[in-house]
mmCIF file of C-alpha atoms and ligand atoms in Angstrom:
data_model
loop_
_atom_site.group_PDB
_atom_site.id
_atom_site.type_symbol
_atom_site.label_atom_id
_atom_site.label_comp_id
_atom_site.label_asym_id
_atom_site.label_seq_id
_atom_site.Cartn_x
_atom_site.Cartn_y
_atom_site.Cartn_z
ATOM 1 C CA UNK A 1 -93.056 16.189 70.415
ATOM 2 C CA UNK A 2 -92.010 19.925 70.896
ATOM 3 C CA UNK A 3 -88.327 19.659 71.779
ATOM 4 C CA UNK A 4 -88.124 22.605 74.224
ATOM 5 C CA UNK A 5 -85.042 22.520 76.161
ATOM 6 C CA UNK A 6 -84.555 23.629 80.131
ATOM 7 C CA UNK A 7 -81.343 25.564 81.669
ATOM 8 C CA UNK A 8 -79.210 23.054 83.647
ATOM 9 C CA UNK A 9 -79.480 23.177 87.279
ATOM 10 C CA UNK A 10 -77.224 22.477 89.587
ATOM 11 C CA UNK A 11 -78.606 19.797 91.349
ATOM 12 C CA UNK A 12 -79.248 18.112 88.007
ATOM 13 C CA UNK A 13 -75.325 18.326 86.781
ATOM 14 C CA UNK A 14 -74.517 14.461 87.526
ATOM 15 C CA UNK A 15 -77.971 13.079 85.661
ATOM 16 C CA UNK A 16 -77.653 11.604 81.964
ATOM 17 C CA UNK A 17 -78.093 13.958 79.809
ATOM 18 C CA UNK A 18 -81.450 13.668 79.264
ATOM 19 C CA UNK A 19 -82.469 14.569 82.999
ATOM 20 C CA UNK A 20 -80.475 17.615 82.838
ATOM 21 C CA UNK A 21 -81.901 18.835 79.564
ATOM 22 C CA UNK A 22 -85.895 18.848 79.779
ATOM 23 C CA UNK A 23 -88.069 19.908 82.601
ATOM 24 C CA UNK A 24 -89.769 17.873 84.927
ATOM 25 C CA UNK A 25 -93.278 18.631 83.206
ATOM 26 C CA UNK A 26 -91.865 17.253 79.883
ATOM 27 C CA UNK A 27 -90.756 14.278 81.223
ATOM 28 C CA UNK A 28 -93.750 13.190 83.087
ATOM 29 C CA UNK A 29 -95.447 13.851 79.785
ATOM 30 C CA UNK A 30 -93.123 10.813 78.131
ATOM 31 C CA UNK A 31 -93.929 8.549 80.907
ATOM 32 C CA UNK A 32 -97.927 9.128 79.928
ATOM 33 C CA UNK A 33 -97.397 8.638 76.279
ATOM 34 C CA UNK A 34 -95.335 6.016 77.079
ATOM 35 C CA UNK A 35 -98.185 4.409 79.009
ATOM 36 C CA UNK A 36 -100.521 5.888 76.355
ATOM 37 C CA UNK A 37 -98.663 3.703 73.381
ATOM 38 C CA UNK A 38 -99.343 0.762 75.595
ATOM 39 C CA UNK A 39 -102.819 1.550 76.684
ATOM 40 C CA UNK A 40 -103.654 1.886 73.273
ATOM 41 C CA UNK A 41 -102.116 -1.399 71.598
ATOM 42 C CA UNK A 42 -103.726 -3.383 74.670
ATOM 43 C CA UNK A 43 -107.443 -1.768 74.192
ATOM 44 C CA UNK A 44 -106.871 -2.307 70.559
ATOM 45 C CA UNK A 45 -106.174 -5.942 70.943
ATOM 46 C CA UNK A 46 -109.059 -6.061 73.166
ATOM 47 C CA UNK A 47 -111.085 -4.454 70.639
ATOM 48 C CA UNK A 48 -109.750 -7.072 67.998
ATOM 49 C CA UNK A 49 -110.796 -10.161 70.221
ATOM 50 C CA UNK A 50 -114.154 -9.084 70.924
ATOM 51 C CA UNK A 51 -114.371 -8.553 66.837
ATOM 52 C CA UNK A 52 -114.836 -5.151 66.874
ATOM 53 C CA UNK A 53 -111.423 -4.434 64.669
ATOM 54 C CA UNK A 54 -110.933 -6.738 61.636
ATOM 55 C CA UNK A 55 -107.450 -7.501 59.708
ATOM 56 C CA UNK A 56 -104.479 -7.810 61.671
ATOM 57 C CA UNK A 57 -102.512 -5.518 64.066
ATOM 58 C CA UNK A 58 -98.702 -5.816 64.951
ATOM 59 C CA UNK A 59 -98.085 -4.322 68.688
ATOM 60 C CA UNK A 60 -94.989 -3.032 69.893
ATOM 61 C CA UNK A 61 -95.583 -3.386 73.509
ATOM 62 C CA UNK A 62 -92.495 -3.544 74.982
ATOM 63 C CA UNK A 63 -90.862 -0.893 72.357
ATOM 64 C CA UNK A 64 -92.206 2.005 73.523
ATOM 65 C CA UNK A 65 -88.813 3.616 74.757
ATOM 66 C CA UNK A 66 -87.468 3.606 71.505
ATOM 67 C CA UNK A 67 -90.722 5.562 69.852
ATOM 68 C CA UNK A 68 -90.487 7.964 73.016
ATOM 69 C CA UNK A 69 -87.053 8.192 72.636
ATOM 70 C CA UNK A 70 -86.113 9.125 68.735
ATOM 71 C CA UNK A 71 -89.129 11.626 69.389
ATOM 72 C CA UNK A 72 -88.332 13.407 71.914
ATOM 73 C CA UNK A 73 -85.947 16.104 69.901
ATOM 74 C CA UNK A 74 -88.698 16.458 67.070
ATOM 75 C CA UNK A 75 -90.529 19.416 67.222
ATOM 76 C CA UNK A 76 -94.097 19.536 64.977
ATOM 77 C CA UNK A 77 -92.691 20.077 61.585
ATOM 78 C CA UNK A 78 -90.119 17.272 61.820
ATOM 79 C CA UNK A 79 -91.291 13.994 59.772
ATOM 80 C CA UNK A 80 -91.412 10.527 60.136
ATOM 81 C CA UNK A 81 -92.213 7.471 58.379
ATOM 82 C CA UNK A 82 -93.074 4.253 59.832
ATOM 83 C CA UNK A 83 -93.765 0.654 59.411
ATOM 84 C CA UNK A 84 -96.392 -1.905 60.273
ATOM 85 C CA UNK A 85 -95.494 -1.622 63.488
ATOM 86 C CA UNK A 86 -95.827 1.289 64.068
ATOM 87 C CA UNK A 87 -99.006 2.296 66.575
ATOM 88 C CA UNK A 88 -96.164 3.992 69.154
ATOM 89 C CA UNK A 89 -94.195 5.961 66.263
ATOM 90 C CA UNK A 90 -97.719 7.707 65.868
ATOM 91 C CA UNK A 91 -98.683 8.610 69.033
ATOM 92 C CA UNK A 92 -95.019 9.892 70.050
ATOM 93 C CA UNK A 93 -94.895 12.014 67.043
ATOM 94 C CA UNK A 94 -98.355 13.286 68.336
ATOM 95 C CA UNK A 95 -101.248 11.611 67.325
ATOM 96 C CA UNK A 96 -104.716 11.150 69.465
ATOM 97 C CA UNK A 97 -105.484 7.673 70.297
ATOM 98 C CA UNK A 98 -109.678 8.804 69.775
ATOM 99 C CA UNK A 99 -108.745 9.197 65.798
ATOM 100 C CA UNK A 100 -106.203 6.184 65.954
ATOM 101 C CA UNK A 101 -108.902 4.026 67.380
ATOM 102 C CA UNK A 102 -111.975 5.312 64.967
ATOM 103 C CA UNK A 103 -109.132 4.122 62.268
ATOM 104 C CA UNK A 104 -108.950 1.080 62.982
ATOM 105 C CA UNK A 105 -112.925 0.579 64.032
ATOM 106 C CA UNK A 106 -113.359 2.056 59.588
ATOM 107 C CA UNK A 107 -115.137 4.439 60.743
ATOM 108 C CA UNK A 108 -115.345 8.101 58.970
ATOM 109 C CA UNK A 109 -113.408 9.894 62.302
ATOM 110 C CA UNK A 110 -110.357 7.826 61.842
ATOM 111 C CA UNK A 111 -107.040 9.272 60.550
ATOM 112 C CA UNK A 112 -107.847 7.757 56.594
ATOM 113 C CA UNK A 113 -111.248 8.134 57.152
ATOM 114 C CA UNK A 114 -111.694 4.583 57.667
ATOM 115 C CA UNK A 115 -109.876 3.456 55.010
ATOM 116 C CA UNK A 116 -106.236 2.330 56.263
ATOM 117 C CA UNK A 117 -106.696 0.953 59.313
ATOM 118 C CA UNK A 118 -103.532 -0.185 61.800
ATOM 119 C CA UNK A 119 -100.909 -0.632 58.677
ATOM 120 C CA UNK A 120 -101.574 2.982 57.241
ATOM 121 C CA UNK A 121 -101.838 5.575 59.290
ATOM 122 C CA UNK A 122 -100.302 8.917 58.358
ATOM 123 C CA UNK A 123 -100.794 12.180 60.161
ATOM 124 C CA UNK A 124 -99.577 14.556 57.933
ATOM 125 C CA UNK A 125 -100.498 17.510 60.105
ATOM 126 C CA UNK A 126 -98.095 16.348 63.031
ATOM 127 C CA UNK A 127 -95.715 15.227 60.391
ATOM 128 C CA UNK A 128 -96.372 11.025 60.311
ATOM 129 C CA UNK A 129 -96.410 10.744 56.814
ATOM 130 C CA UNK A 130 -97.501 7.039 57.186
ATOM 131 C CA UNK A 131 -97.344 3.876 58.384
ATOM 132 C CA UNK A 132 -96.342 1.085 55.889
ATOM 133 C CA UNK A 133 -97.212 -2.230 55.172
ATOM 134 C CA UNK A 134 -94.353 -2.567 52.653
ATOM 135 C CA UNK A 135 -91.531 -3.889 54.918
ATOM 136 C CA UNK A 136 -88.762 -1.089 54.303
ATOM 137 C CA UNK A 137 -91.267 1.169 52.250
ATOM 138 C CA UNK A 138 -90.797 4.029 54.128
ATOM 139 C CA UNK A 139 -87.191 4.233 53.836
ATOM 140 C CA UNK A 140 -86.584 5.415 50.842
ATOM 141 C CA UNK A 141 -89.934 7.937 51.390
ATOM 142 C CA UNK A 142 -88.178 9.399 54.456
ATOM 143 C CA UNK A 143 -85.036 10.279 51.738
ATOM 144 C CA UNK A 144 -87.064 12.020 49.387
ATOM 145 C CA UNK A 145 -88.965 14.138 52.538
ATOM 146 C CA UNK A 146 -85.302 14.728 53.781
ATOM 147 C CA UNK A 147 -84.219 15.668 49.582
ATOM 148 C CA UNK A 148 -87.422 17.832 49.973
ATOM 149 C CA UNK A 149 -86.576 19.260 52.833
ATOM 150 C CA UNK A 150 -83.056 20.373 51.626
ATOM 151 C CA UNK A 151 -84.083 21.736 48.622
ATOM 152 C CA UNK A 152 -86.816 23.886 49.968
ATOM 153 C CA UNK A 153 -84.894 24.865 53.087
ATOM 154 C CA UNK A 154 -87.781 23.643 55.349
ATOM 155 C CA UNK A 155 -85.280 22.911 57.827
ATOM 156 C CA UNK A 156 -87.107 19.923 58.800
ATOM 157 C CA UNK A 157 -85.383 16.660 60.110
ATOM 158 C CA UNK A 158 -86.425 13.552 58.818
ATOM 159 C CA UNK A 159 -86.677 10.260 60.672
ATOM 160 C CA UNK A 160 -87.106 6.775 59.258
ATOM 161 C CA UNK A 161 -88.127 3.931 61.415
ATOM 162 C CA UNK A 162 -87.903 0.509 59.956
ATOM 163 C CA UNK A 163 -87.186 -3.280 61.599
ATOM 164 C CA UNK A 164 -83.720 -5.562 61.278
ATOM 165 C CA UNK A 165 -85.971 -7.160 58.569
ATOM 166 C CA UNK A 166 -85.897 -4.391 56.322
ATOM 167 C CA UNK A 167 -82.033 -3.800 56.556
ATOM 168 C CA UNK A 168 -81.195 -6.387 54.511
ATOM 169 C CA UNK A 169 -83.277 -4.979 51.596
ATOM 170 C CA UNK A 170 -82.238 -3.107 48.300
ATOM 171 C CA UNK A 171 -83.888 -0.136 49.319
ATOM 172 C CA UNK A 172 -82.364 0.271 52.901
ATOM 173 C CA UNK A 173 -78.760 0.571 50.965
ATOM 174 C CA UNK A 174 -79.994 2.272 48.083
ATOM 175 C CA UNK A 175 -81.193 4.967 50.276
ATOM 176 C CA UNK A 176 -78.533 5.913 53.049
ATOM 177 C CA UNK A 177 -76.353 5.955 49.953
ATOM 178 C CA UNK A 178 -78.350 8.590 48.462
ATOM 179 C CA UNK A 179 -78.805 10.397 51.638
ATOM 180 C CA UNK A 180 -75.146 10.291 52.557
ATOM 181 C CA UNK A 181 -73.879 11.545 49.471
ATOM 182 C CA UNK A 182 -76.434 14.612 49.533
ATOM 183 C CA UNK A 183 -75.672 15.148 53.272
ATOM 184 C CA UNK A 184 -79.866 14.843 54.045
ATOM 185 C CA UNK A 185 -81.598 15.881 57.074
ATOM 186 C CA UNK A 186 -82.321 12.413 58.014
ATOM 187 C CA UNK A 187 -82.231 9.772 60.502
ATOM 188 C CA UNK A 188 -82.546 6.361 59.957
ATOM 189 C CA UNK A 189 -83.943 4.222 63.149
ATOM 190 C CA UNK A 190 -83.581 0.565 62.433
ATOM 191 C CA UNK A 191 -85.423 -0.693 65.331
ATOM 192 C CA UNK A 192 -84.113 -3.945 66.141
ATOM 193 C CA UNK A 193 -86.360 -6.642 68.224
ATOM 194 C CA UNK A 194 -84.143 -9.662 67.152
ATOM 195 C CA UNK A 195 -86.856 -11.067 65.045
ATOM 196 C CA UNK A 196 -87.887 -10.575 61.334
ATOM 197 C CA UNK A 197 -91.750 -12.823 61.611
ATOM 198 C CA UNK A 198 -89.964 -15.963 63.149
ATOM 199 C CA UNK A 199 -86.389 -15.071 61.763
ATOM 200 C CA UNK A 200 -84.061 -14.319 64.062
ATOM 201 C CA UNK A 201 -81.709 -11.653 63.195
ATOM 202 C CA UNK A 202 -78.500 -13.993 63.621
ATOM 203 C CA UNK A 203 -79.787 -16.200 60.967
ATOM 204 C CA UNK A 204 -80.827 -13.236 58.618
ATOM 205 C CA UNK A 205 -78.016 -10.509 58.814
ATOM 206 C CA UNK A 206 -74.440 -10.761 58.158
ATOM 207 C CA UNK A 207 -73.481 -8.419 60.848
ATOM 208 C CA UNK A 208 -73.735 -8.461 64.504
ATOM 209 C CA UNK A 209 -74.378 -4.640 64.647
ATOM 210 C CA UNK A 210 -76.790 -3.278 61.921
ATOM 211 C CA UNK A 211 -75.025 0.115 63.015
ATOM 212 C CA UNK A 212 -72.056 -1.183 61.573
ATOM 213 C CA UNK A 213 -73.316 -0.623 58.207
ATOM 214 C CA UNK A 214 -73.043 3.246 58.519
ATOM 215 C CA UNK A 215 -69.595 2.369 57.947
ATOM 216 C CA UNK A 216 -70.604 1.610 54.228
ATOM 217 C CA UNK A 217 -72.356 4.838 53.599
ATOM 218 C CA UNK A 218 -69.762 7.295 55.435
ATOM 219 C CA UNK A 219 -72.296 7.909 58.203
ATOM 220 C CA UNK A 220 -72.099 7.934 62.393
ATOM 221 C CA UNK A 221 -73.576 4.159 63.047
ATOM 222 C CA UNK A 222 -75.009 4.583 67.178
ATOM 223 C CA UNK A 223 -75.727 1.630 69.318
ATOM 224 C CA UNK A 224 -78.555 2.459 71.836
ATOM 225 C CA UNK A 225 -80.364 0.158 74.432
ATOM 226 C CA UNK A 226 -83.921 0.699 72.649
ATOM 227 C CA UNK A 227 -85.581 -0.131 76.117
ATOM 228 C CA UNK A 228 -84.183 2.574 78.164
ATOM 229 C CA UNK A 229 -85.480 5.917 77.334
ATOM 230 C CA UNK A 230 -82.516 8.177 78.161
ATOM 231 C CA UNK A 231 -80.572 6.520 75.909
ATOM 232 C CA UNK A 232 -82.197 6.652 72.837
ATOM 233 C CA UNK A 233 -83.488 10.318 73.167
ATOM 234 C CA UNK A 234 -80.006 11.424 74.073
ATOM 235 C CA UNK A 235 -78.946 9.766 70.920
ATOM 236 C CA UNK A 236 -81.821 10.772 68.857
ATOM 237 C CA UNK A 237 -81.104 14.257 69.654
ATOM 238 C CA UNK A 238 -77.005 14.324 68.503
ATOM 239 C CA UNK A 239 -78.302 12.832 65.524
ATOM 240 C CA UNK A 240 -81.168 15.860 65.123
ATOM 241 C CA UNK A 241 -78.266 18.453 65.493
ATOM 242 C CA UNK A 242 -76.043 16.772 63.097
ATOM 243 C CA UNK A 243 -79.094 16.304 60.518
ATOM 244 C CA UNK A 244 -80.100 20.723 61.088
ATOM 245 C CA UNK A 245 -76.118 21.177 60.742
ATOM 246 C CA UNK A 246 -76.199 19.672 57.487
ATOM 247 C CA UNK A 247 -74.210 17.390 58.460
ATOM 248 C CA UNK A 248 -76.139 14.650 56.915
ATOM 249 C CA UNK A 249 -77.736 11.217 57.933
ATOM 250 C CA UNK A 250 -77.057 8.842 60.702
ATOM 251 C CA UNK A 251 -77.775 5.180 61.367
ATOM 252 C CA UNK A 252 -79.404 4.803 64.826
ATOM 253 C CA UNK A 253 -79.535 0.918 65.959
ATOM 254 C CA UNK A 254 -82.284 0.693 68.328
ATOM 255 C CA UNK A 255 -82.040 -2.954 70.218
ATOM 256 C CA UNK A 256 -85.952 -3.957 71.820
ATOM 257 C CA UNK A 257 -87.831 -6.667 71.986
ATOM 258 C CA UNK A 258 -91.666 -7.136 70.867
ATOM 259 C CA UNK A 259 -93.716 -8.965 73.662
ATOM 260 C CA UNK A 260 -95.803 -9.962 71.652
ATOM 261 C CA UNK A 261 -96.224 -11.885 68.712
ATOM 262 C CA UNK A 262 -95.336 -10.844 65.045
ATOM 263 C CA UNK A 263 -98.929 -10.147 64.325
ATOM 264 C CA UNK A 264 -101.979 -11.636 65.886
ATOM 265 C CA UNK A 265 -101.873 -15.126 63.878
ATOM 266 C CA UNK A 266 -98.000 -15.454 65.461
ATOM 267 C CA UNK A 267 -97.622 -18.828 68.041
ATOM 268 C CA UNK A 268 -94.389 -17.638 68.996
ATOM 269 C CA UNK A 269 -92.738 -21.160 68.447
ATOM 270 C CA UNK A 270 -89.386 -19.617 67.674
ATOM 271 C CA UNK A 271 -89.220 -18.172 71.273
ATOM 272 C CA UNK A 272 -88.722 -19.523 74.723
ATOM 273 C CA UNK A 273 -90.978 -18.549 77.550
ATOM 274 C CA UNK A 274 -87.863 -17.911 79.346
ATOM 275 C CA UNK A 275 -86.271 -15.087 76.683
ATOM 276 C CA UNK A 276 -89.984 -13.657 76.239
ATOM 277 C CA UNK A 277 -90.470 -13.626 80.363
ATOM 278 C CA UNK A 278 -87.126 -12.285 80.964
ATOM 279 C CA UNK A 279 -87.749 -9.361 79.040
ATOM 280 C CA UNK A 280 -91.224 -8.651 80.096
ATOM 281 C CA UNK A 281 -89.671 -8.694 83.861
ATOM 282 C CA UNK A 282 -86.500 -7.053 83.876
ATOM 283 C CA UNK A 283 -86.177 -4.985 80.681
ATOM 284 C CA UNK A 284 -89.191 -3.398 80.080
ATOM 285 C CA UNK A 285 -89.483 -0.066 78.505
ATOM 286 C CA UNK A 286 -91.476 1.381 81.015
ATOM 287 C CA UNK A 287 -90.607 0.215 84.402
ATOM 288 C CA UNK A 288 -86.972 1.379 83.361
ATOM 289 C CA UNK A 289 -87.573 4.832 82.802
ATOM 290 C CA UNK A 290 -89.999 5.100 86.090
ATOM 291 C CA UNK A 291 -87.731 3.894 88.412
ATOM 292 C CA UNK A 292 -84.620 6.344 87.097
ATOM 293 C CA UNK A 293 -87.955 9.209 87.093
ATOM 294 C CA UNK A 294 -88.082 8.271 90.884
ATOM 295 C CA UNK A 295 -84.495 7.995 91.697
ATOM 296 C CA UNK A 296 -83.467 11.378 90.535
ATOM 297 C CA UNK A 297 -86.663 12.748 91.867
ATOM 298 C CA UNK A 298 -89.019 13.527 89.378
ATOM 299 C CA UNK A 299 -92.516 11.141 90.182
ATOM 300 C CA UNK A 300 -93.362 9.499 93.034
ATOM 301 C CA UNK A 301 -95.566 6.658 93.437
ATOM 302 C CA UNK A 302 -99.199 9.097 93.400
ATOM 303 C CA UNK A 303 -97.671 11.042 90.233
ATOM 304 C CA UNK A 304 -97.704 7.278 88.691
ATOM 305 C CA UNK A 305 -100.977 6.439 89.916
ATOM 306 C CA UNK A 306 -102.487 9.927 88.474
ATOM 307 C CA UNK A 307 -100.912 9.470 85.129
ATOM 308 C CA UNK A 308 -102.047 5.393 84.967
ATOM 309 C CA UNK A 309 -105.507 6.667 85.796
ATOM 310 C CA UNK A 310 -105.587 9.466 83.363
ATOM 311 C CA UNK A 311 -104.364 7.192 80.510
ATOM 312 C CA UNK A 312 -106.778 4.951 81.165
ATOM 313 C CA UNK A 313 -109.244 7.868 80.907
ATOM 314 C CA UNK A 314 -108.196 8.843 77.546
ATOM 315 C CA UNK A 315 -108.500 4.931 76.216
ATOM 316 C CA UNK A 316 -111.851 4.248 77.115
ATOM 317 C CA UNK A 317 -112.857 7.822 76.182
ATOM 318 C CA UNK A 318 -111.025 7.090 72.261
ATOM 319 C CA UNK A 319 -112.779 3.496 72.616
ATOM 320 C CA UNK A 320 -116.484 5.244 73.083
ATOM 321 C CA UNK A 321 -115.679 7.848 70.546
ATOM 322 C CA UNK A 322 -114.631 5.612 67.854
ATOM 323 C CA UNK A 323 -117.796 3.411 68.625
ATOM 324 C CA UNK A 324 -120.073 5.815 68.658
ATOM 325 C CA UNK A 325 -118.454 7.611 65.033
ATOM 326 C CA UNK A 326 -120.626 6.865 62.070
ATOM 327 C CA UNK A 327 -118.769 4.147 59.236
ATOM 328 C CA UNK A 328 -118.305 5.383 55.851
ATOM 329 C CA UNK A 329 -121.655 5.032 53.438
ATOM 330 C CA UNK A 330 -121.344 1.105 51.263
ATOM 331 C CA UNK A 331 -121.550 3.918 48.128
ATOM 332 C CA UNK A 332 -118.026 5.986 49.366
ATOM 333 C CA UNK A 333 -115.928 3.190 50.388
ATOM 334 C CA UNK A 334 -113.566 4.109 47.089
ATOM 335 C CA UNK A 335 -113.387 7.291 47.958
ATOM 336 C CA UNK A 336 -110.276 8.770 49.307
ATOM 337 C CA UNK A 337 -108.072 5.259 48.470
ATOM 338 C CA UNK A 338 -106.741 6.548 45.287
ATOM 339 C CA UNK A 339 -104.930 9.679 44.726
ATOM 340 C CA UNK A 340 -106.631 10.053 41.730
ATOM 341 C CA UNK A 341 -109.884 9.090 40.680
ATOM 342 C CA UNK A 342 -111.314 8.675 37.512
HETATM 343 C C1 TPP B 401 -91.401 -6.159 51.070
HETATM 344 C C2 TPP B 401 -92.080 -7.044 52.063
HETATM 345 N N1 TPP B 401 -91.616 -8.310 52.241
HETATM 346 C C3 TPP B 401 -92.217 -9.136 53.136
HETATM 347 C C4 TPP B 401 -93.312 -8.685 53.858
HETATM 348 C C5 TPP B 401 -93.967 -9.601 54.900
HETATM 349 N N2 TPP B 401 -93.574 -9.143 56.221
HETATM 350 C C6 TPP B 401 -94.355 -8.326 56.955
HETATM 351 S S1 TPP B 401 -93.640 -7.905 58.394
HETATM 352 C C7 TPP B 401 -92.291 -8.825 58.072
HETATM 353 C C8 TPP B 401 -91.151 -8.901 59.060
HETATM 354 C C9 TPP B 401 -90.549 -7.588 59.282
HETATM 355 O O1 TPP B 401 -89.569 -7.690 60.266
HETATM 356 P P1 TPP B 401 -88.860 -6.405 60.847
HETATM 357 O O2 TPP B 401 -88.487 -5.504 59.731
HETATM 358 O O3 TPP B 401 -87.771 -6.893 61.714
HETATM 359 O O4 TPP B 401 -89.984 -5.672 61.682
HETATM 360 P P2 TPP B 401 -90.747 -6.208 62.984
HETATM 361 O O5 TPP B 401 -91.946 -6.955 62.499
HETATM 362 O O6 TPP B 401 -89.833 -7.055 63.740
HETATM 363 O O7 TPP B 401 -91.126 -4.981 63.725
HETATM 364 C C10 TPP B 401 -92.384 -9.452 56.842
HETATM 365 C C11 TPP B 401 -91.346 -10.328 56.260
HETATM 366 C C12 TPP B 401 -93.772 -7.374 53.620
HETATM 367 N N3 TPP B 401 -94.816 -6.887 54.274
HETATM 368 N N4 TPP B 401 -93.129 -6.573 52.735
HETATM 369 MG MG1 MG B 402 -87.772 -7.124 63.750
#
């Protein structure tokens, strides 16, 4: 998202920061993408029972704060890279949900053209340069856009999303090493919903905080409630001024929850009805940041209702399109999944 800024008002002075630092327009414009994110990952599983999406498809309904959030500061040049989760990552960083959803119906419209579906996604032109199925894959990609980056001085800021499951992985510590000791452009998001697949993070990580493993790597290590929106954007953007000081890297720890299951074969045996229920009724992502958008003043209950309707404009609209776009000819279908051909 653009990351224009607003003069503080007076009447603002008391709100979090965020509230004080974009306009009222801009923030409406979260709440729809917000709602847009989980619009999309709810048609989509529609889609998927009715068997018009094959494969698989991991939703992060209920993490859509943290997405909103770390994007708020990016303007169109910034990067990211993202994971098999990571439907929300591409529609905050500016993606249409028409192109997403052609993706994943194969057909030619979609972002690969048919070819990636959910797990690989990249929109290079708004700067997603992919979704991963590789759990920590795009960690160590997001160092060498940030290396790029330096050495070309792009100025562009570099963010990495990944789970708790990937930060116990050779490559998550191989890689804020490296960018630490080149001072890189980047941020790295570890988005943590408590669960690896079934795993719970307890049993699988040696720390409490994953943020506490800056400490290793000489880098700021931040804490955020991943569910409320002000939060995370308000970090996101100290780390985006550190990262265009060239100051270097830091380790944002982004705690959410998934409502849904790992992926759509998941039971969800490892988790009560209560913890899932609990979150779905009094932490979620986007009934948080409406109700502090009404109590400082910026939506009331028809601004909802015209932004719900709108969104669910947009869906249905993407849903025809990608139904109605033609599927890739039986004789192409190795086109375009190589980078080379011979
Ligand atoms: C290198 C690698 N190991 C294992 C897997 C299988 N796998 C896919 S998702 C996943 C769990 C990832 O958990 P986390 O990083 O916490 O992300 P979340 O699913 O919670 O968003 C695993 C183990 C994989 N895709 N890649
Ligand atoms: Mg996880």
């Amino acid at each position: 998202m653009a990351g224009a800024s607003k003069a503080v008002t007076d009447s603002r002075a008391n709100l979090p920061f965020v509230y004080r630092q974009y306009s009222a327009e801009r923030l409406r414009e979260v709440l729809y993408k917000m709602y847009l994110i989980r619009r999309f990952e709810e048609g989509a599983e529609e889609c998927y029972t009715r068997g018009l999406i094959h494969g698989t498809m991991h939703l992060s309904i209920g993490q859509e704060a943290s997405a909103m959030g770390v994007c708020m500061p990016l303007s169109e040049d910034d990067q990211i890279t993202s994971t098999h989760r990571g439907h929300g990552h591409c529609i905050a960083k500016g993606a249409e949900v028409k192109r997403m959803f052609a993706e994943f119906f194969g057909k030619t419209s979609g972002y690969c053209k048919g070819r990636g579906g959910s797990m690989h996604i990249a929109d290079v032109a708004k700067g997603n340069l992919g979704a991963n199925g590789i759990v920590g894959g795009g960690i160590p990609i997001a160092v060498g856009a940030g290396l790029s980056s330096k050495m070309m001085k792009t100025g562009k800021v570099v963010v990495s999303f990944f789970g708790d499951g990937a930060n116990n992985e050779g490559a998550f510590h191989e890689a804020l090493n490296m960018a630490a000791i080149w001072k890189l452009p980047v941020i790295f998001v570890c988005e943590n919903n408590g669960y690896g697949m079934s795993t719970s993070t307890a049993r699988s990580t040696a720390v409490k905080n994953i943020a506490e493993r800056a400490a290793a790597y000489s880098m700021p290590g931040v804490i955020v409630d991943g569910n409320i929106f002000s939060e995370v954007a308000e970090a996101s953007h100290q780390a985006v001024a550190r990262a265009r000081a060239g100051e270097g890297p830091t380790l944002i720890e982004s705690k959410t929850y998934r409502h849904r299951g790992h992926s759509k074969s998941d039971r969800n045996r490892y988790r009560t009805k209560e913890e899932i229920e609990d979150w779905m009724s009094n932490r979620d992502p986007i009934t948080l940041f409406e109700s502090e958008l009404r109590e400082f003043g910026f939506i009331d209950d028809k601004g909802i209702e015209a932004i719900r309707g709108a969104v669910s404009q947009e869906i249905a609209d993407g849903i025809e399109f990608a139904k109605a776009s033609p599927s890739p000819d039986v004789r192409d279908t190795g086109d375009y999944v190589y980078t080379e051909q011979a």
